[in-house]
mmCIF file of C-alpha atoms in Angstrom:
data_model
loop_
_atom_site.group_PDB
_atom_site.id
_atom_site.type_symbol
_atom_site.label_atom_id
_atom_site.label_comp_id
_atom_site.label_asym_id
_atom_site.label_seq_id
_atom_site.Cartn_x
_atom_site.Cartn_y
_atom_site.Cartn_z
ATOM 1 C CA UNK P 1 376.223 205.246 -117.619
ATOM 2 C CA UNK P 2 379.669 205.374 -119.485
ATOM 3 C CA UNK P 3 379.643 200.895 -119.825
ATOM 4 C CA UNK P 4 375.962 200.736 -120.075
ATOM 5 C CA UNK P 5 376.197 203.531 -123.588
ATOM 6 C CA UNK P 6 379.726 202.460 -124.771
ATOM 7 C CA UNK P 7 377.632 198.348 -124.937
ATOM 8 C CA UNK P 8 374.460 199.810 -126.374
ATOM 9 C CA UNK P 9 376.401 201.155 -128.704
ATOM 10 C CA UNK P 10 378.443 198.481 -129.607
ATOM 11 C CA UNK P 11 375.104 196.373 -129.979
ATOM 12 C CA UNK P 12 373.333 198.867 -132.337
ATOM 13 C CA UNK P 13 372.551 198.849 -136.195
ATOM 14 C CA UNK P 14 370.649 201.065 -137.859
ATOM 15 C CA UNK P 15 370.555 199.413 -140.567
ATOM 16 C CA UNK P 16 368.453 196.223 -139.716
ATOM 17 C CA UNK P 17 367.310 194.917 -136.243
ATOM 18 C CA UNK P 18 368.426 191.763 -137.194
ATOM 19 C CA UNK P 19 372.025 192.723 -137.246
ATOM 20 C CA UNK P 20 372.202 193.828 -133.726
ATOM 21 C CA UNK P 21 374.128 192.185 -131.049
ATOM 22 C CA UNK P 22 372.127 190.705 -128.481
ATOM 23 C CA UNK P 23 374.044 187.734 -127.102
ATOM 24 C CA UNK P 24 375.171 188.998 -123.753
ATOM 25 C CA UNK P 25 377.960 186.211 -123.764
ATOM 26 C CA UNK P 26 379.248 187.139 -126.883
ATOM 27 C CA UNK P 27 379.151 191.398 -125.859
ATOM 28 C CA UNK P 28 380.954 190.694 -123.017
ATOM 29 C CA UNK P 29 383.380 188.966 -124.691
ATOM 30 C CA UNK P 30 383.840 191.633 -126.693
ATOM 31 C CA UNK P 31 383.705 194.698 -124.731
ATOM 32 C CA UNK P 32 384.514 193.514 -121.107
ATOM 33 C CA UNK P 33 388.475 193.767 -121.196
ATOM 34 C CA UNK P 34 388.433 197.115 -122.491
ATOM 35 C CA UNK P 35 385.525 198.127 -120.144
ATOM 36 C CA UNK P 36 387.027 197.137 -117.174
ATOM 37 C CA UNK P 37 390.676 199.056 -118.158
ATOM 38 C CA UNK P 38 388.932 202.613 -119.253
ATOM 39 C CA UNK P 39 386.266 202.556 -116.057
ATOM 40 C CA UNK P 40 388.724 200.443 -113.387
ATOM 41 C CA UNK P 41 385.497 199.101 -112.113
ATOM 42 C CA UNK P 42 384.932 195.999 -110.145
ATOM 43 C CA UNK P 43 384.229 192.807 -112.690
ATOM 44 C CA UNK P 44 380.586 192.508 -111.740
ATOM 45 C CA UNK P 45 379.850 195.825 -111.884
ATOM 46 C CA UNK P 46 381.358 195.840 -115.888
ATOM 47 C CA UNK P 47 379.217 193.056 -116.717
ATOM 48 C CA UNK P 48 375.919 194.616 -114.413
ATOM 49 C CA UNK P 49 375.978 197.486 -117.192
ATOM 50 C CA UNK P 50 376.980 195.189 -120.062
ATOM 51 C CA UNK P 51 373.386 193.313 -119.294
ATOM 52 C CA UNK P 52 371.500 196.228 -118.490
ATOM 53 C CA UNK P 53 372.262 197.534 -122.084
ATOM 54 C CA UNK P 54 371.924 194.388 -124.084
ATOM 55 C CA UNK P 55 368.213 194.113 -122.358
ATOM 56 C CA UNK P 56 367.725 197.401 -123.492
ATOM 57 C CA UNK P 57 368.636 196.615 -127.288
ATOM 58 C CA UNK P 58 366.515 193.901 -126.638
ATOM 59 C CA UNK P 59 363.655 195.974 -125.697
ATOM 60 C CA UNK P 60 364.346 198.046 -128.184
ATOM 61 C CA UNK P 61 364.255 195.920 -130.904
ATOM 62 C CA UNK P 62 361.075 194.700 -129.824
ATOM 63 C CA UNK P 63 359.183 197.743 -130.639
ATOM 64 C CA UNK P 64 361.132 197.864 -133.756
ATOM 65 C CA UNK P 65 359.552 194.310 -135.291
ATOM 66 C CA UNK P 66 355.864 196.216 -134.907
ATOM 67 C CA UNK P 67 356.817 199.003 -137.075
ATOM 68 C CA UNK P 68 357.507 202.023 -134.355
ATOM 69 C CA UNK P 69 360.240 204.550 -134.743
ATOM 70 C CA UNK P 70 363.013 203.782 -132.317
ATOM 71 C CA UNK P 71 366.951 204.387 -131.860
ATOM 72 C CA UNK P 72 369.716 203.070 -130.149
ATOM 73 C CA UNK P 73 368.870 203.254 -126.589
ATOM 74 C CA UNK P 74 370.852 205.851 -124.196
ATOM 75 C CA UNK P 75 371.694 205.725 -120.523
ATOM 76 C CA UNK P 76 371.248 209.168 -118.957
ATOM 77 C CA UNK P 77 370.981 208.266 -114.790
ATOM 78 C CA UNK P 78 373.400 208.162 -113.045
ATOM 79 C CA UNK P 79 372.918 204.574 -111.340
ATOM 80 C CA UNK P 80 374.582 201.279 -110.725
ATOM 81 C CA UNK P 81 373.217 197.461 -110.345
ATOM 82 C CA UNK P 82 374.126 195.519 -107.607
ATOM 83 C CA UNK P 83 374.073 191.651 -107.162
ATOM 84 C CA UNK P 84 374.626 189.479 -104.746
ATOM 85 C CA UNK P 85 378.878 189.723 -104.794
ATOM 86 C CA UNK P 86 378.886 193.314 -105.198
ATOM 87 C CA UNK P 87 376.530 194.597 -102.284
ATOM 88 C CA UNK P 88 375.672 192.736 -98.986
ATOM 89 C CA UNK P 89 373.056 194.574 -96.669
ATOM 90 C CA UNK P 90 373.041 194.789 -93.051
ATOM 91 C CA UNK P 91 370.893 196.231 -90.147
ATOM 92 C CA UNK P 92 372.076 199.734 -90.340
ATOM 93 C CA UNK P 93 374.261 199.799 -93.667
ATOM 94 C CA UNK P 94 374.989 198.780 -96.690
ATOM 95 C CA UNK P 95 378.757 197.513 -98.058
ATOM 96 C CA UNK P 96 378.892 198.428 -101.550
ATOM 97 C CA UNK P 97 381.608 198.147 -104.412
ATOM 98 C CA UNK P 98 383.219 200.669 -105.765
ATOM 99 C CA UNK P 99 386.340 201.808 -107.851
ATOM 100 C CA UNK P 100 388.092 202.451 -104.810
ATOM 101 C CA UNK P 101 386.808 199.442 -103.084
ATOM 102 C CA UNK P 102 384.078 198.508 -100.684
ATOM 103 C CA UNK P 103 382.230 201.234 -99.020
ATOM 104 C CA UNK P 104 379.584 201.454 -96.331
ATOM 105 C CA UNK P 105 377.209 203.784 -95.945
ATOM 106 C CA UNK P 106 374.767 203.787 -93.458
ATOM 107 C CA UNK P 107 370.926 204.718 -92.625
ATOM 108 C CA UNK P 108 368.383 205.560 -90.290
ATOM 109 C CA UNK P 109 365.405 203.147 -90.257
ATOM 110 C CA UNK P 110 362.289 204.754 -89.054
ATOM 111 C CA UNK P 111 360.953 204.036 -85.980
ATOM 112 C CA UNK P 112 357.986 202.013 -86.619
ATOM 113 C CA UNK P 113 358.873 198.308 -86.812
ATOM 114 C CA UNK P 114 358.984 196.043 -88.698
ATOM 115 C CA UNK P 115 359.775 198.083 -91.557
ATOM 116 C CA UNK P 116 359.960 197.250 -95.263
ATOM 117 C CA UNK P 117 363.386 196.640 -95.318
ATOM 118 C CA UNK P 118 363.588 194.376 -92.003
ATOM 119 C CA UNK P 119 360.402 192.806 -93.396
ATOM 120 C CA UNK P 120 361.753 192.113 -96.856
ATOM 121 C CA UNK P 121 365.696 192.314 -97.053
ATOM 122 C CA UNK P 122 366.878 191.369 -93.666
ATOM 123 C CA UNK P 123 363.865 188.360 -93.135
ATOM 124 C CA UNK P 124 365.160 184.877 -93.825
ATOM 125 C CA UNK P 125 362.103 184.226 -95.822
ATOM 126 C CA UNK P 126 363.701 186.109 -98.423
ATOM 127 C CA UNK P 127 366.648 186.612 -100.618
ATOM 128 C CA UNK P 128 368.244 189.444 -102.182
ATOM 129 C CA UNK P 129 368.113 189.361 -105.554
ATOM 130 C CA UNK P 130 369.613 192.259 -107.273
ATOM 131 C CA UNK P 131 369.756 195.844 -106.307
ATOM 132 C CA UNK P 132 370.378 199.786 -108.367
ATOM 133 C CA UNK P 133 372.041 202.676 -106.538
ATOM 134 C CA UNK P 134 370.992 205.959 -108.379
ATOM 135 C CA UNK P 135 371.886 209.319 -108.196
ATOM 136 C CA UNK P 136 369.182 212.249 -107.344
ATOM 137 C CA UNK P 137 371.524 215.290 -108.650
ATOM 138 C CA UNK P 138 368.538 217.448 -107.704
ATOM 139 C CA UNK P 139 368.614 216.609 -103.851
ATOM 140 C CA UNK P 140 372.133 215.823 -103.920
ATOM 141 C CA UNK P 141 370.940 211.987 -102.239
ATOM 142 C CA UNK P 142 371.252 208.851 -103.086
ATOM 143 C CA UNK P 143 368.461 205.906 -103.592
ATOM 144 C CA UNK P 144 369.386 201.918 -103.064
ATOM 145 C CA UNK P 145 366.776 200.257 -104.985
ATOM 146 C CA UNK P 146 366.702 196.276 -102.821
ATOM 147 C CA UNK P 147 364.726 193.182 -105.044
ATOM 148 C CA UNK P 148 364.159 190.066 -103.172
ATOM 149 C CA UNK P 149 362.347 187.186 -103.962
ATOM 150 C CA UNK P 150 360.571 185.138 -101.108
ATOM 151 C CA UNK P 151 362.044 181.677 -100.331
ATOM 152 C CA UNK P 152 359.931 178.755 -101.314
ATOM 153 C CA UNK P 153 358.638 176.952 -97.731
ATOM 154 C CA UNK P 154 355.504 176.373 -95.750
ATOM 155 C CA UNK P 155 354.527 180.373 -96.130
ATOM 156 C CA UNK P 156 355.442 180.515 -99.798
ATOM 157 C CA UNK P 157 352.938 181.726 -102.260
ATOM 158 C CA UNK P 158 350.934 179.511 -104.126
ATOM 159 C CA UNK P 159 352.579 178.172 -106.934
ATOM 160 C CA UNK P 160 350.708 179.531 -110.685
ATOM 161 C CA UNK P 161 350.986 176.175 -111.846
ATOM 162 C CA UNK P 162 348.631 175.174 -109.933
ATOM 163 C CA UNK P 163 345.515 173.765 -111.177
ATOM 164 C CA UNK P 164 342.598 175.542 -109.340
ATOM 165 C CA UNK P 165 343.181 178.789 -108.945
ATOM 166 C CA UNK P 166 341.522 182.341 -109.247
ATOM 167 C CA UNK P 167 342.522 185.248 -110.562
ATOM 168 C CA UNK P 168 342.013 188.861 -110.354
ATOM 169 C CA UNK P 169 342.297 190.775 -113.059
ATOM 170 C CA UNK P 170 343.819 194.883 -113.105
ATOM 171 C CA UNK P 171 343.510 196.983 -115.649
ATOM 172 C CA UNK P 172 345.355 200.149 -115.220
ATOM 173 C CA UNK P 173 344.432 203.515 -116.670
ATOM 174 C CA UNK P 174 344.275 207.428 -117.106
ATOM 175 C CA UNK P 175 340.780 208.378 -115.970
ATOM 176 C CA UNK P 176 340.505 205.269 -113.608
ATOM 177 C CA UNK P 177 344.197 204.431 -112.176
ATOM 178 C CA UNK P 178 343.081 200.702 -111.696
ATOM 179 C CA UNK P 179 340.010 198.717 -112.441
ATOM 180 C CA UNK P 180 339.931 195.035 -111.107
ATOM 181 C CA UNK P 181 337.854 192.496 -112.977
ATOM 182 C CA UNK P 182 335.192 192.373 -109.564
ATOM 183 C CA UNK P 183 334.063 195.840 -110.693
ATOM 184 C CA UNK P 184 336.045 198.006 -108.305
ATOM 185 C CA UNK P 185 337.658 201.218 -109.539
ATOM 186 C CA UNK P 186 339.808 203.617 -108.064
ATOM 187 C CA UNK P 187 339.591 206.681 -110.166
ATOM 188 C CA UNK P 188 342.227 208.978 -111.296
ATOM 189 C CA UNK P 189 340.655 212.104 -110.881
ATOM 190 C CA UNK P 190 342.154 212.696 -107.171
ATOM 191 C CA UNK P 191 345.476 211.767 -108.376
ATOM 192 C CA UNK P 192 345.931 213.989 -111.031
ATOM 193 C CA UNK P 193 344.399 216.760 -110.077
ATOM 194 C CA UNK P 194 347.199 216.745 -107.286
ATOM 195 C CA UNK P 195 350.173 216.352 -109.544
ATOM 196 C CA UNK P 196 348.597 219.174 -111.541
ATOM 197 C CA UNK P 197 348.940 221.337 -108.281
ATOM 198 C CA UNK P 198 352.366 220.186 -107.432
ATOM 199 C CA UNK P 199 353.057 221.010 -111.850
ATOM 200 C CA UNK P 200 351.668 224.370 -111.019
ATOM 201 C CA UNK P 201 353.191 225.139 -107.921
ATOM 202 C CA UNK P 202 356.526 224.247 -109.480
ATOM 203 C CA UNK P 203 356.146 226.557 -112.566
ATOM 204 C CA UNK P 204 355.339 229.721 -110.176
ATOM 205 C CA UNK P 205 358.613 228.765 -108.155
ATOM 206 C CA UNK P 206 360.893 228.678 -111.460
ATOM 207 C CA UNK P 207 359.381 231.767 -112.176
ATOM 208 C CA UNK P 208 361.174 233.585 -109.576
ATOM 209 C CA UNK P 209 364.579 232.798 -110.152
ATOM 210 C CA UNK P 210 365.727 232.938 -106.530
ATOM 211 C CA UNK P 211 367.650 231.247 -104.410
ATOM 212 C CA UNK P 212 364.751 231.139 -101.646
ATOM 213 C CA UNK P 213 362.045 229.927 -104.693
ATOM 214 C CA UNK P 214 365.253 227.338 -105.221
ATOM 215 C CA UNK P 215 365.426 225.959 -101.929
ATOM 216 C CA UNK P 216 361.432 225.964 -101.831
ATOM 217 C CA UNK P 217 360.752 224.054 -105.309
ATOM 218 C CA UNK P 218 363.402 221.234 -103.381
ATOM 219 C CA UNK P 219 361.579 220.880 -100.499
ATOM 220 C CA UNK P 220 358.327 220.983 -102.907
ATOM 221 C CA UNK P 221 359.916 218.203 -104.940
ATOM 222 C CA UNK P 222 360.340 216.237 -101.523
ATOM 223 C CA UNK P 223 356.248 216.564 -100.708
ATOM 224 C CA UNK P 224 355.062 215.597 -103.875
ATOM 225 C CA UNK P 225 357.378 211.930 -103.751
ATOM 226 C CA UNK P 226 355.987 211.158 -100.476
ATOM 227 C CA UNK P 227 353.194 211.938 -101.323
ATOM 228 C CA UNK P 228 353.019 210.206 -104.356
ATOM 229 C CA UNK P 229 354.456 206.963 -103.203
ATOM 230 C CA UNK P 230 351.997 207.338 -100.790
ATOM 231 C CA UNK P 231 348.982 207.339 -102.899
ATOM 232 C CA UNK P 232 350.168 204.233 -104.792
ATOM 233 C CA UNK P 233 350.912 202.407 -101.631
ATOM 234 C CA UNK P 234 347.592 203.053 -100.732
ATOM 235 C CA UNK P 235 345.711 201.571 -104.130
ATOM 236 C CA UNK P 236 348.395 198.875 -103.852
ATOM 237 C CA UNK P 237 346.809 197.398 -100.284
ATOM 238 C CA UNK P 238 343.459 197.897 -101.707
ATOM 239 C CA UNK P 239 344.160 195.829 -104.604
ATOM 240 C CA UNK P 240 345.940 192.851 -102.757
ATOM 241 C CA UNK P 241 342.703 193.283 -100.202
ATOM 242 C CA UNK P 242 340.598 193.137 -103.194
ATOM 243 C CA UNK P 243 342.394 189.876 -103.994
ATOM 244 C CA UNK P 244 341.919 188.426 -100.673
ATOM 245 C CA UNK P 245 338.616 188.981 -99.977
ATOM 246 C CA UNK P 246 337.432 187.456 -102.958
ATOM 247 C CA UNK P 247 339.462 184.358 -102.527
ATOM 248 C CA UNK P 248 342.177 185.411 -105.618
ATOM 249 C CA UNK P 249 345.234 183.073 -105.680
ATOM 250 C CA UNK P 250 346.916 185.117 -108.584
ATOM 251 C CA UNK P 251 346.552 189.036 -109.629
ATOM 252 C CA UNK P 252 346.978 189.446 -113.402
ATOM 253 C CA UNK P 253 348.330 192.632 -115.000
ATOM 254 C CA UNK P 254 349.168 193.565 -118.505
ATOM 255 C CA UNK P 255 352.874 193.821 -119.278
ATOM 256 C CA UNK P 256 353.669 197.361 -118.822
ATOM 257 C CA UNK P 257 356.385 197.623 -122.286
ATOM 258 C CA UNK P 258 355.165 200.408 -124.604
ATOM 259 C CA UNK P 259 352.590 201.775 -121.982
ATOM 260 C CA UNK P 260 353.849 205.390 -123.515
ATOM 261 C CA UNK P 261 352.877 204.151 -127.091
ATOM 262 C CA UNK P 262 349.288 202.220 -126.347
ATOM 263 C CA UNK P 263 347.948 205.320 -123.914
ATOM 264 C CA UNK P 264 349.782 208.693 -125.978
ATOM 265 C CA UNK P 265 347.684 210.621 -123.461
ATOM 266 C CA UNK P 266 349.257 209.796 -119.877
ATOM 267 C CA UNK P 267 351.137 212.215 -118.307
ATOM 268 C CA UNK P 268 354.580 210.805 -117.064
ATOM 269 C CA UNK P 269 353.039 211.193 -113.484
ATOM 270 C CA UNK P 270 350.553 208.503 -114.318
ATOM 271 C CA UNK P 271 353.265 206.095 -116.264
ATOM 272 C CA UNK P 272 355.265 206.509 -112.688
ATOM 273 C CA UNK P 273 351.657 205.402 -110.764
ATOM 274 C CA UNK P 274 351.299 202.605 -113.542
ATOM 275 C CA UNK P 275 354.975 200.831 -112.784
ATOM 276 C CA UNK P 276 355.082 201.667 -109.013
ATOM 277 C CA UNK P 277 351.504 200.355 -108.648
ATOM 278 C CA UNK P 278 352.825 196.887 -110.372
ATOM 279 C CA UNK P 279 355.964 196.865 -108.231
ATOM 280 C CA UNK P 280 354.260 197.460 -105.054
ATOM 281 C CA UNK P 281 351.642 195.394 -105.455
ATOM 282 C CA UNK P 282 354.483 192.591 -106.926
ATOM 283 C CA UNK P 283 355.925 192.667 -103.038
ATOM 284 C CA UNK P 284 353.085 193.175 -100.820
ATOM 285 C CA UNK P 285 350.686 190.206 -102.971
ATOM 286 C CA UNK P 286 353.186 187.307 -101.770
ATOM 287 C CA UNK P 287 352.620 188.193 -97.955
ATOM 288 C CA UNK P 288 348.483 187.372 -98.572
ATOM 289 C CA UNK P 289 349.616 184.198 -100.517
ATOM 290 C CA UNK P 290 348.839 185.801 -103.448
ATOM 291 C CA UNK P 291 350.896 185.631 -106.665
ATOM 292 C CA UNK P 292 351.319 188.544 -109.008
ATOM 293 C CA UNK P 293 351.538 187.906 -112.672
ATOM 294 C CA UNK P 294 351.328 189.465 -116.268
ATOM 295 C CA UNK P 295 350.469 189.042 -119.587
ATOM 296 C CA UNK P 296 350.449 190.610 -123.413
ATOM 297 C CA UNK P 297 348.546 193.794 -123.401
ATOM 298 C CA UNK P 298 347.383 192.807 -127.132
ATOM 299 C CA UNK P 299 343.895 193.986 -127.753
ATOM 300 C CA UNK P 300 342.575 194.061 -124.240
ATOM 301 C CA UNK P 301 340.533 196.963 -124.865
ATOM 302 C CA UNK P 302 339.030 195.917 -128.065
ATOM 303 C CA UNK P 303 338.362 192.465 -127.209
ATOM 304 C CA UNK P 304 334.671 191.126 -125.630
ATOM 305 C CA UNK P 305 335.455 189.692 -122.408
ATOM 306 C CA UNK P 306 332.363 187.565 -122.678
ATOM 307 C CA UNK P 307 333.439 183.862 -122.519
ATOM 308 C CA UNK P 308 330.756 182.525 -124.628
ATOM 309 C CA UNK P 309 332.225 185.950 -127.483
ATOM 310 C CA UNK P 310 335.686 186.966 -127.711
ATOM 311 C CA UNK P 311 335.308 189.273 -130.776
ATOM 312 C CA UNK P 312 337.760 192.010 -130.979
ATOM 313 C CA UNK P 313 337.244 195.236 -133.281
ATOM 314 C CA UNK P 314 338.611 198.409 -132.958
ATOM 315 C CA UNK P 315 335.306 199.784 -132.869
ATOM 316 C CA UNK P 316 333.936 197.666 -129.837
ATOM 317 C CA UNK P 317 335.507 200.620 -127.814
ATOM 318 C CA UNK P 318 334.013 204.142 -127.339
ATOM 319 C CA UNK P 319 335.974 206.075 -125.046
ATOM 320 C CA UNK P 320 334.869 204.916 -121.903
ATOM 321 C CA UNK P 321 332.205 202.869 -123.195
ATOM 322 C CA UNK P 322 332.881 198.999 -124.551
ATOM 323 C CA UNK P 323 329.892 197.655 -126.773
ATOM 324 C CA UNK P 324 330.886 194.600 -128.683
ATOM 325 C CA UNK P 325 329.725 194.404 -132.226
ATOM 326 C CA UNK P 326 328.821 190.882 -132.434
ATOM 327 C CA UNK P 327 327.001 189.959 -129.017
ATOM 328 C CA UNK P 328 326.089 193.734 -128.052
ATOM 329 C CA UNK P 329 327.611 193.084 -124.834
ATOM 330 C CA UNK P 330 327.156 196.779 -123.338
ATOM 331 C CA UNK P 331 329.597 197.959 -120.525
ATOM 332 C CA UNK P 332 332.495 200.289 -119.143
ATOM 333 C CA UNK P 333 335.759 199.485 -121.531
ATOM 334 C CA UNK P 334 338.116 199.488 -118.187
ATOM 335 C CA UNK P 335 336.132 196.982 -116.839
ATOM 336 C CA UNK P 336 335.955 194.814 -119.866
ATOM 337 C CA UNK P 337 339.682 195.737 -120.198
ATOM 338 C CA UNK P 338 340.310 193.812 -116.377
ATOM 339 C CA UNK P 339 338.676 190.975 -117.224
ATOM 340 C CA UNK P 340 340.195 190.011 -120.292
ATOM 341 C CA UNK P 341 343.360 190.493 -118.856
ATOM 342 C CA UNK P 342 342.238 188.438 -116.227
ATOM 343 C CA UNK P 343 340.500 185.334 -118.765
ATOM 344 C CA UNK P 344 343.904 186.089 -120.988
ATOM 345 C CA UNK P 345 345.785 185.234 -117.761
ATOM 346 C CA UNK P 346 343.516 182.102 -117.627
ATOM 347 C CA UNK P 347 343.968 180.991 -120.773
ATOM 348 C CA UNK P 348 347.594 180.369 -120.456
ATOM 349 C CA UNK P 349 346.987 178.275 -118.134
ATOM 350 C CA UNK P 350 344.518 175.584 -118.971
ATOM 351 C CA UNK P 351 342.063 175.483 -121.547
ATOM 352 C CA UNK P 352 338.736 175.353 -118.987
ATOM 353 C CA UNK P 353 337.488 178.371 -117.216
ATOM 354 C CA UNK P 354 334.423 179.685 -115.623
ATOM 355 C CA UNK P 355 333.169 183.534 -115.699
ATOM 356 C CA UNK P 356 332.051 183.661 -112.651
ATOM 357 C CA UNK P 357 331.594 181.938 -109.343
ATOM 358 C CA UNK P 358 328.325 182.018 -110.116
ATOM 359 C CA UNK P 359 327.816 180.640 -113.540
ATOM 360 C CA UNK P 360 327.822 177.069 -112.935
ATOM 361 C CA UNK P 361 328.855 175.728 -116.509
ATOM 362 C CA UNK P 362 331.154 173.209 -115.159
ATOM 363 C CA UNK P 363 334.368 172.809 -113.474
ATOM 364 C CA UNK P 364 337.391 175.223 -113.911
ATOM 365 C CA UNK P 365 341.109 174.716 -113.193
ATOM 366 C CA UNK P 366 341.234 178.657 -113.389
ATOM 367 C CA UNK P 367 338.655 180.692 -112.346
ATOM 368 C CA UNK P 368 338.189 184.409 -113.406
ATOM 369 C CA UNK P 369 337.090 186.325 -110.341
ATOM 370 C CA UNK P 370 334.013 189.400 -112.185
ATOM 371 C CA UNK P 371 331.374 191.170 -110.850
ATOM 372 C CA UNK P 372 328.050 189.290 -111.082
ATOM 373 C CA UNK P 373 326.041 192.688 -112.526
ATOM 374 C CA UNK P 374 326.963 194.945 -115.399
ATOM 375 C CA UNK P 375 328.623 197.825 -114.825
ATOM 376 C CA UNK P 376 328.054 201.765 -115.909
ATOM 377 C CA UNK P 377 331.428 203.388 -114.504
ATOM 378 C CA UNK P 378 329.295 204.873 -111.936
ATOM 379 C CA UNK P 379 330.134 202.867 -109.476
ATOM 380 C CA UNK P 380 333.484 202.552 -107.649
ATOM 381 C CA UNK P 381 335.157 202.526 -104.223
ATOM 382 C CA UNK P 382 337.271 205.720 -103.334
ATOM 383 C CA UNK P 383 340.604 205.851 -101.646
ATOM 384 C CA UNK P 384 340.558 205.032 -97.698
ATOM 385 C CA UNK P 385 343.889 204.879 -97.005
ATOM 386 C CA UNK P 386 346.090 202.473 -94.683
#
């Protein structure tokens, strides 16, 4: 945290984003020796902190270029980034580099096998990429988030550059947690209701101010976190199943950068859900030979998704309804956005595509999988569970 904050301060300029330093090599050469001496961290850990800070500054600069109010990135979470040189995973323990040498904390895996840890971290089909160690001061616990990548082979996911693919577009939102281009709605009512209930219970316990209430508050936090994770896992499973059911090779999401600005009414738990949903789908989908991609979010809510139109205007969307001011296409707004996200990925890959399997308007190198009819937003599939 200290290394990252010092690096961000060094890179930042309040005058102009053109004066900010974003060359990783130059920043590392300028700060590495000083940070090593101050912190006693191993070389890889210092470099990881520098990399994180430079990437954060780059992200802020992109918002600055769009005219948004920004400030120098500040790191408050007690985290540490590890790469393959500074972290090694074993069956029941992990070896981590620290200022006092290597430590090997152990952990217990669930009884049900294979666990995700066994399937993705210990499997020979995946390779370790990086991990982040996070300290939860409230529960006095450490969490290690591990990122892996599938190794190319006979069962590797389909190459996203393949000239004959089918894409499933996914739109994320508050009223509908997720909507697919095939017309499936994962409504956010139940998720929002229980998040509000947890907030209410938390507020009641905080007002009591007793030790018993504090202990109950910690237990409540763990239950809430487990519930939210299980809920999003269920949605992710259903999205992947939707893609497989419709023979899709790609699931396309919009990029989550600046999502707080794009969805000002979204609560913190919505933002958390969006990021976890993309994360869960990203590691579940390759197991079913489906790749996951992201596209730029610009104007997906205002652009008409009819392939023979594409008219973009702020007046096209009115709340949950989308009505194109040019062609009159009237449909649920989230469904229109899901189609547009899928089409945006398709346009990245080819100049020729078809709008649905039944359109019959020629061969398409990338096919957007859509619903054959017009949706009014009342049709949706409820969450069922694993």
